[in-house]
C-alpha atoms as an extended CHARMM CRD file, in Angstrom:
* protein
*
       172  EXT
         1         1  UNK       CA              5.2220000000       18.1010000000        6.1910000000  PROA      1               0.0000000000
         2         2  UNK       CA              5.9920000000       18.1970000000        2.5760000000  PROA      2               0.0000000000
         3         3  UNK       CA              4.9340000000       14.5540000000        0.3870000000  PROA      3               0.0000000000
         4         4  UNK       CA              8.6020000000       13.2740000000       -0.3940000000  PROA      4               0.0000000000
         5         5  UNK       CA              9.2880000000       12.0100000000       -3.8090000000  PROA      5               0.0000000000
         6         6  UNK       CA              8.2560000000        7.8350000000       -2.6570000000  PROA      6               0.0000000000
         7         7  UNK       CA              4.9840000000        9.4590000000       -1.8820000000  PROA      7               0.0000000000
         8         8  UNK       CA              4.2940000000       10.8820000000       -5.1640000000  PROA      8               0.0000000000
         9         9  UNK       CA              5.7850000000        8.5220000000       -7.2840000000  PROA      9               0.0000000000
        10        10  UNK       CA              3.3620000000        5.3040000000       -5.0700000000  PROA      10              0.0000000000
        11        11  UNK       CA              0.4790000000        7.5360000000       -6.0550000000  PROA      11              0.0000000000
        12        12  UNK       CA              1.0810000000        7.6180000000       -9.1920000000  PROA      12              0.0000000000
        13        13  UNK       CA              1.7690000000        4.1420000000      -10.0210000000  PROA      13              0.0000000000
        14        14  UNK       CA             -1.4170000000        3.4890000000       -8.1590000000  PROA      14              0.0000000000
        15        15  UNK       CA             -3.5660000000        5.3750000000      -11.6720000000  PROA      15              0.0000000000
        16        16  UNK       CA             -6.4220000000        6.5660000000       -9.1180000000  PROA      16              0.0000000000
        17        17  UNK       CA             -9.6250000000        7.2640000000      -10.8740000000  PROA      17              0.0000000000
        18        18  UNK       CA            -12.1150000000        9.4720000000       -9.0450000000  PROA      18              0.0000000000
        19        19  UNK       CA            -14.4210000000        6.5580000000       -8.3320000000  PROA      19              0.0000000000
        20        20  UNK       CA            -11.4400000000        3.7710000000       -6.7940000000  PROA      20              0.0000000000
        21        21  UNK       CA            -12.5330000000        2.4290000000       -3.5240000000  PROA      21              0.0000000000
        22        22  UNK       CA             -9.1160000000        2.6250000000       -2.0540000000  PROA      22              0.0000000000
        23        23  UNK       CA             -7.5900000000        0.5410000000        1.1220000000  PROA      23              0.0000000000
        24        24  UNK       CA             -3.9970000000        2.1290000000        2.4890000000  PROA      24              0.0000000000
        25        25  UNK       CA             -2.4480000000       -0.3400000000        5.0150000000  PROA      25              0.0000000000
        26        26  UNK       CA              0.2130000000        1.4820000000        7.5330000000  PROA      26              0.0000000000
        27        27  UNK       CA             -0.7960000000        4.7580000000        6.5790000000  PROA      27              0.0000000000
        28        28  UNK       CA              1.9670000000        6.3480000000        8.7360000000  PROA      28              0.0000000000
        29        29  UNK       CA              1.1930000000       10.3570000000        8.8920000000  PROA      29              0.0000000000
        30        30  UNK       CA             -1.3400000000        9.7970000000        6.1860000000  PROA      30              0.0000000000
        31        31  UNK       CA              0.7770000000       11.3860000000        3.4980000000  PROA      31              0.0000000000
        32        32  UNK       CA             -0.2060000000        9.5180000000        0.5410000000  PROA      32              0.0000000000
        33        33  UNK       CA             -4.1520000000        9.9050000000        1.7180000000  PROA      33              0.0000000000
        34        34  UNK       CA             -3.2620000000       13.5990000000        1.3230000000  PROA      34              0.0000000000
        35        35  UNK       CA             -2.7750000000       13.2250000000       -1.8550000000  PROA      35              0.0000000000
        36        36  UNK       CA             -5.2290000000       10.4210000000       -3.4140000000  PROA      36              0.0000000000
        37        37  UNK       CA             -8.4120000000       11.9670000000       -1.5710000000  PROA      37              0.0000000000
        38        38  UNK       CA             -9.0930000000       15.2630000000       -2.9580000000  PROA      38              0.0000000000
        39        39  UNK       CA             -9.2650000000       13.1030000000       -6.4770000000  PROA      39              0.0000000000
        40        40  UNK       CA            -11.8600000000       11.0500000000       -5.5640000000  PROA      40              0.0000000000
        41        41  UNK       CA            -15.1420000000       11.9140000000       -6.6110000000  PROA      41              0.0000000000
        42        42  UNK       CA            -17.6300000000        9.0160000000       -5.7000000000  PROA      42              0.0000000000
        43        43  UNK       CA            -14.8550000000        6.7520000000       -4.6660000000  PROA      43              0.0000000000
        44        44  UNK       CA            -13.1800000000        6.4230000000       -1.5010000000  PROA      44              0.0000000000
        45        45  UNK       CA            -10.0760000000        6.0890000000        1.0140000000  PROA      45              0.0000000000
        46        46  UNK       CA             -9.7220000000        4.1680000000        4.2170000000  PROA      46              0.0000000000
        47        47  UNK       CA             -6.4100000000        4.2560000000        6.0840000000  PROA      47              0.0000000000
        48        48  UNK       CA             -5.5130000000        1.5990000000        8.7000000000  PROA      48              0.0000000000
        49        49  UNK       CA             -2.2110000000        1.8360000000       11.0160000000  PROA      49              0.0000000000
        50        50  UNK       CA             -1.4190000000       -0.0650000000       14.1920000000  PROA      50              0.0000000000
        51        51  UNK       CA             -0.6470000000        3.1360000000       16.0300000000  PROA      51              0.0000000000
        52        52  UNK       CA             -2.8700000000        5.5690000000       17.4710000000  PROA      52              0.0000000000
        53        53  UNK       CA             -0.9440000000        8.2330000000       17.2900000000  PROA      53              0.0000000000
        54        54  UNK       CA              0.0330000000        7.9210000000       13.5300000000  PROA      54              0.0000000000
        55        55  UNK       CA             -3.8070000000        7.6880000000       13.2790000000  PROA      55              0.0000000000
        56        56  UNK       CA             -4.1610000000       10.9330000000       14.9820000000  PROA      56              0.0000000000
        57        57  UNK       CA             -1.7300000000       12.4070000000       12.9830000000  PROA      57              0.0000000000
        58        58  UNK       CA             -3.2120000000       11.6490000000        9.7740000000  PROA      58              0.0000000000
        59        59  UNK       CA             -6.2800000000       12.8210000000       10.2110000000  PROA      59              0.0000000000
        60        60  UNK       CA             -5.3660000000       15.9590000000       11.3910000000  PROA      60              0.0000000000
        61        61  UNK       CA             -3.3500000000       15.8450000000        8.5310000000  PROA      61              0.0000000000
        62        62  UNK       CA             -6.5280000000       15.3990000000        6.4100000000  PROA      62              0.0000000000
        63        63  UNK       CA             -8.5600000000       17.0450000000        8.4030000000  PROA      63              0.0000000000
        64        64  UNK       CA            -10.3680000000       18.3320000000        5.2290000000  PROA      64              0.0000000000
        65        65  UNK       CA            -10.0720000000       15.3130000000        3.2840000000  PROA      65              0.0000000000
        66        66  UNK       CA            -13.0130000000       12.9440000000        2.9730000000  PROA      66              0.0000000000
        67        67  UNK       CA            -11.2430000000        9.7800000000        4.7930000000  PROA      67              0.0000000000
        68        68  UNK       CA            -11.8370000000        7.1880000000        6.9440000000  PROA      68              0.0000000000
        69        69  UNK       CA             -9.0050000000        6.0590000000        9.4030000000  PROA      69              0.0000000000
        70        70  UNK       CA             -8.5710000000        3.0100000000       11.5740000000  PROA      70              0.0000000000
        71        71  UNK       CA             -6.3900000000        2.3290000000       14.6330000000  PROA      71              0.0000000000
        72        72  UNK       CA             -5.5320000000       -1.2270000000       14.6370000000  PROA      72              0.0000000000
        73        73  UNK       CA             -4.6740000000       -4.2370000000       12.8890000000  PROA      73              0.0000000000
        74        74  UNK       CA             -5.8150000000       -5.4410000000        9.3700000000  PROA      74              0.0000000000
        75        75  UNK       CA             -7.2690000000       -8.3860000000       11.1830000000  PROA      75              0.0000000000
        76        76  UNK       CA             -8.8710000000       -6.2970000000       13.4880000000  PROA      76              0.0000000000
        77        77  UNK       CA            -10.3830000000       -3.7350000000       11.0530000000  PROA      77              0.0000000000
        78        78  UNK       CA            -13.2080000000       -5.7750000000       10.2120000000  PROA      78              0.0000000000
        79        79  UNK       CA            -13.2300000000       -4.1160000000        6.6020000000  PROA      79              0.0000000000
        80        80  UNK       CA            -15.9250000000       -5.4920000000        4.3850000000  PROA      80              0.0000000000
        81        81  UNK       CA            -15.3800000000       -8.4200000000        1.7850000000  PROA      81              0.0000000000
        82        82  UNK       CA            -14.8840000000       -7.1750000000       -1.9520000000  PROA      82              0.0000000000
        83        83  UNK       CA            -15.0100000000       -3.3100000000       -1.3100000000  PROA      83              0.0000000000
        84        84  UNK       CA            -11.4500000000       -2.1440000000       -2.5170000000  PROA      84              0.0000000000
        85        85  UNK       CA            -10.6280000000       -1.6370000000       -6.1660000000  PROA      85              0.0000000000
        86        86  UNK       CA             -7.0050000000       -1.0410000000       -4.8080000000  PROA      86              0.0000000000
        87        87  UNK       CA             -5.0240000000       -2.1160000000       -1.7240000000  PROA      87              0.0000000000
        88        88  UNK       CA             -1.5500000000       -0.4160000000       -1.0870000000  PROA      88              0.0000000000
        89        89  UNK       CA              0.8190000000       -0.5770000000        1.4980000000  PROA      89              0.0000000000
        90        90  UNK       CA              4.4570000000        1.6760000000        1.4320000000  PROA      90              0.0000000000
        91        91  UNK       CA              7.2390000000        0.3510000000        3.8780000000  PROA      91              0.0000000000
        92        92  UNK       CA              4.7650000000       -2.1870000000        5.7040000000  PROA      92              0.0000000000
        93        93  UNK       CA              7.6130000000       -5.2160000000        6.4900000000  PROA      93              0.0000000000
        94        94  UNK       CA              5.2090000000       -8.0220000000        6.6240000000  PROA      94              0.0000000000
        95        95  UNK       CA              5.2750000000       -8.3430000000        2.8140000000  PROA      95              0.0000000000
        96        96  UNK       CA              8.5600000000       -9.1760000000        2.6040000000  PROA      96              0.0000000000
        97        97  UNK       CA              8.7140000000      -11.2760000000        6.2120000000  PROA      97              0.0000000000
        98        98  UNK       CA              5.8240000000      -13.4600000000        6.1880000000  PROA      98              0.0000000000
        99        99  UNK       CA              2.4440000000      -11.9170000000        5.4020000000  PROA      99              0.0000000000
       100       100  UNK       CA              0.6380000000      -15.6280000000        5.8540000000  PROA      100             0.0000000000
       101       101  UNK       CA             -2.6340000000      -13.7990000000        7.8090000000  PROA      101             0.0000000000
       102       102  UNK       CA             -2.6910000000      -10.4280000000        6.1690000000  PROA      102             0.0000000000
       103       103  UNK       CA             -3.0490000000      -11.8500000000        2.6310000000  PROA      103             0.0000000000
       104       104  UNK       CA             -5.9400000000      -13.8360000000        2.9150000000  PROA      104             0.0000000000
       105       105  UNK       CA             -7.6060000000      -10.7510000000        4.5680000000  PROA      105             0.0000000000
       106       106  UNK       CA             -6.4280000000       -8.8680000000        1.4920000000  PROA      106             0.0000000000
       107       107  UNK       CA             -7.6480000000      -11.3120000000       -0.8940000000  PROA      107             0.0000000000
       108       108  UNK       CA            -11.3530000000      -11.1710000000        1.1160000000  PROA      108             0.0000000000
       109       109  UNK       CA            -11.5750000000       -7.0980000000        1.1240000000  PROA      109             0.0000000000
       110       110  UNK       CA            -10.4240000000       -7.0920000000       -2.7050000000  PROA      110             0.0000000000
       111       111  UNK       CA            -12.9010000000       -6.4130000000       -5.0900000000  PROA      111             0.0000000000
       112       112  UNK       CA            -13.2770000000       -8.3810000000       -8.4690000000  PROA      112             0.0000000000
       113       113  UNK       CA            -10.0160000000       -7.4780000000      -10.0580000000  PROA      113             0.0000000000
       114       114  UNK       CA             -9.0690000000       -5.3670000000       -7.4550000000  PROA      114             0.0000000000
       115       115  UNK       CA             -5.2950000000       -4.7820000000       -7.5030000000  PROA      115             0.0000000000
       116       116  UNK       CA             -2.6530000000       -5.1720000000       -4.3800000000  PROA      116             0.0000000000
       117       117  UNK       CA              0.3450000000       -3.0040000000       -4.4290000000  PROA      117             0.0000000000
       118       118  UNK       CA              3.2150000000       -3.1530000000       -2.2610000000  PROA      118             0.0000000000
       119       119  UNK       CA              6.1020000000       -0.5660000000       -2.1660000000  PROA      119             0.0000000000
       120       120  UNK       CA              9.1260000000       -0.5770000000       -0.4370000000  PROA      120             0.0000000000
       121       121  UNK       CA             12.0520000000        1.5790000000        0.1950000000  PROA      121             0.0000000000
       122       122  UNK       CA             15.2340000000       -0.0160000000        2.0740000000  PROA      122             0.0000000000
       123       123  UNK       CA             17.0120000000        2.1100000000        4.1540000000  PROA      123             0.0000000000
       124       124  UNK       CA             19.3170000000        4.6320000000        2.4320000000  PROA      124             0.0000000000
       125       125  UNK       CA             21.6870000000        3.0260000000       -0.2880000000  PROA      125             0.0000000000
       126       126  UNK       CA             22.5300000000        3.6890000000       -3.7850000000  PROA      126             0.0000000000
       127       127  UNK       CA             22.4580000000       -0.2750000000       -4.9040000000  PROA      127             0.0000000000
       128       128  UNK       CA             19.6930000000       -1.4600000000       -7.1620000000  PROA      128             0.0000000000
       129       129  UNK       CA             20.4030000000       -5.0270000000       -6.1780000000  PROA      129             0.0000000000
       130       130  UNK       CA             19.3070000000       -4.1890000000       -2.6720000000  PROA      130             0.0000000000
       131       131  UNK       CA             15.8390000000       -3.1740000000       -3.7650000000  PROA      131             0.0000000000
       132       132  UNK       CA             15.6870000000       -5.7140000000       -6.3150000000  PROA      132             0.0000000000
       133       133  UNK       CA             16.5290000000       -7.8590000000       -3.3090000000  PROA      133             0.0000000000
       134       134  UNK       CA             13.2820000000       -6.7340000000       -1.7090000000  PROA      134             0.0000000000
       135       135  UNK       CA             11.5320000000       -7.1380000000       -4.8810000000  PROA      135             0.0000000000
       136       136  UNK       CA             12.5070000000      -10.8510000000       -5.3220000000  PROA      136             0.0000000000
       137       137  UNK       CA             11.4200000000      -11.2540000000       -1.1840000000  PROA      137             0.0000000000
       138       138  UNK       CA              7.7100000000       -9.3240000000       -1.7780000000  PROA      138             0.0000000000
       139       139  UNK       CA              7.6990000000      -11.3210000000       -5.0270000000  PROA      139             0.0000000000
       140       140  UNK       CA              7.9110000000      -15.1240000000       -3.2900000000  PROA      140             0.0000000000
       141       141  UNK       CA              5.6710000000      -14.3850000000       -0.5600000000  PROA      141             0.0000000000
       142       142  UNK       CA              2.5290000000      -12.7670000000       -2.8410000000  PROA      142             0.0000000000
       143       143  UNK       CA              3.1430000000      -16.1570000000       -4.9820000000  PROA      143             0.0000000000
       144       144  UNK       CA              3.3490000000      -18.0060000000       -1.9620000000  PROA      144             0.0000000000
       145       145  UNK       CA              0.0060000000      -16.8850000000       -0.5470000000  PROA      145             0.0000000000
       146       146  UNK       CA             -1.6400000000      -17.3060000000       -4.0490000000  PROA      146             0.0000000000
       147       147  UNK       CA             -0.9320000000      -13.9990000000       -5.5110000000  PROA      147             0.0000000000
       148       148  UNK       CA              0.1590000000      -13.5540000000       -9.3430000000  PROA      148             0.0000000000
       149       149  UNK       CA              2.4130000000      -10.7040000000       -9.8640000000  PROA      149             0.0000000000
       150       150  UNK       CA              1.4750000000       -8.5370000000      -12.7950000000  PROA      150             0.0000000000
       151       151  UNK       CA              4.7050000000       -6.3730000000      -12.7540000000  PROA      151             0.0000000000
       152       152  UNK       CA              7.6300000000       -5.6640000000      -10.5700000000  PROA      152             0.0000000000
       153       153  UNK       CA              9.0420000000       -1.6750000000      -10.9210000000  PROA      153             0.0000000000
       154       154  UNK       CA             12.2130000000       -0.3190000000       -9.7840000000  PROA      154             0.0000000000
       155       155  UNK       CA             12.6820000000        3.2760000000       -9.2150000000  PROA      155             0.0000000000
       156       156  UNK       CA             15.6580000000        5.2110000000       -8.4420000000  PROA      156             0.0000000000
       157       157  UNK       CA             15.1550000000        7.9750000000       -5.6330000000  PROA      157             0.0000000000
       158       158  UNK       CA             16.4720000000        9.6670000000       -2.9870000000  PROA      158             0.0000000000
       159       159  UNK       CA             17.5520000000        8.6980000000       -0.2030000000  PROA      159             0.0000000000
       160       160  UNK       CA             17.6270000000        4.7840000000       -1.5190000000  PROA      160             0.0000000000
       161       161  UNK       CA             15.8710000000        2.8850000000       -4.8270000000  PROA      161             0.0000000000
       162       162  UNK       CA             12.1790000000        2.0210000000       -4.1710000000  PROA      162             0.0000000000
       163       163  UNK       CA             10.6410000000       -1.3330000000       -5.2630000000  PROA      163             0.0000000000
       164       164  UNK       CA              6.6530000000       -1.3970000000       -6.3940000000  PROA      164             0.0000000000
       165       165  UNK       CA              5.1350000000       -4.8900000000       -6.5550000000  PROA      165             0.0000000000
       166       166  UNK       CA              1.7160000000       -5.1500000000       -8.4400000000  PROA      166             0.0000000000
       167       167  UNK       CA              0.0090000000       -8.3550000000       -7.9770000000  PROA      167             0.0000000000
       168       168  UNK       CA             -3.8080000000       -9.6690000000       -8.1580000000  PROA      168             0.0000000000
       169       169  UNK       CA             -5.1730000000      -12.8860000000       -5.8960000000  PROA      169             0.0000000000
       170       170  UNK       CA             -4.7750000000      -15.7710000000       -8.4180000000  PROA      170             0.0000000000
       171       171  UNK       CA             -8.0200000000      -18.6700000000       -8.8280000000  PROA      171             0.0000000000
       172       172  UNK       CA             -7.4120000000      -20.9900000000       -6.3390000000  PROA      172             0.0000000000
C-alpha cells in the first residue's frame, strides 16, 4: 500500500529530527511509521492501536523498520512518563468527542516541551468549513483538558480538507 497524500503531508508537519522520541496513537496499517522510522537515528517510534490486527499489519508493514508496536489502549500501554518529544494521532475520534482520560495520559508521557498533534480528515467533501468545523471541536477539547494550542492548519487534499491541531500541555 502506497502512503496517500494525508500521510505525507502529517509527517511533514510533524519536522522529525533523527533523534525525536516519537508516540503514534491509532497507528492503523502503520503507514506514517513507514515513513518517520528510517529517519531516526538515535530517536525512536512507538505505535499503539486498539486492534490486533492493525497491529499485525503494521509491523509486517515495517518489518524492517526499527519500531515498537502496542495492541491496546493508551491507558493500557503503560508508556513511560516524559519519554515523547512528539505525540500524534491521524483520524483518532476521541479528540474531537471527549478525550477527558487520554489527555492526561498524554500530558504524563510528554516530554518537557514535547508537542501533541492531532490530524483529522472528515469523510470526503470539498468544504473547508467542515474541517474547520473539526478544527474548532479538537480546538475546545485540548483547551478544555489544559492544552494551549500553538497553531491550527488547514490543508486542502484529496478526497476531503485535512485539519492539523498543534498544541502543548499548558502550567496548571
Amino acid at each position: 500500500m502506497k502512503a496517500n497524500e494525508r500521510f505525507n503531508w502529517a509527517v511533514e508537519m510533524l519536522h522529525v529530527h533523527p533523534a525525536d522520541h516519537i508516540l503514534e496513537i491509532g497507528c492503523g496499517h502503520g503507514i506514517a511509521v513507514s515513513l518517520i522510522a528510517p529517519g531516526l537515528k538515535s530517536g525512536s517510534i512507538t505505535a499503539i492501536d486498539i486492534s490486533q490486527t492493525m497491529i499485525d499489519k503494521a509491523m509486517k508493514r515495517n518489518e524492517t523498520n526499527n519500531a515498537a508496536f502496542i495492541a491496546g489502549t493508551l491507558e493500557e500501554a503503560g508508556l513511560p512518563e516524559r519519554q515523547f518529544d512528539k505525540v500524534f494521532a491521524f483520524n483518532v475520534n476521541i479528540f474531537h468527542k471527549g478525550p477527558g482520560r487520554e489527555l492526561p495520559l498524554i500530558r504524563r508521557c510528554l516530554a518537557p516541551n514535547g508537542v501533541l498533534y492531532v490530524f483529522h480528515q472528515p469523510p470526503p467533501t470539498d468544504s473547508m468549513k467542515v474541517a474547520q468545523g473539526f478544527a474548532d471541536a479538537i480546538t475546545a477539547q485540548l483547551q478544555k483538558h489544559h492544552f494551549t494550542v500553538k497553531d491550527v492548519l488547514l490543508k486542502k487534499l484529496s478526497p476531503s480538507p485535512c485539519v492539523c491541531v498543534i498544541s502543548q500541555p499548558s502550567a496548571q
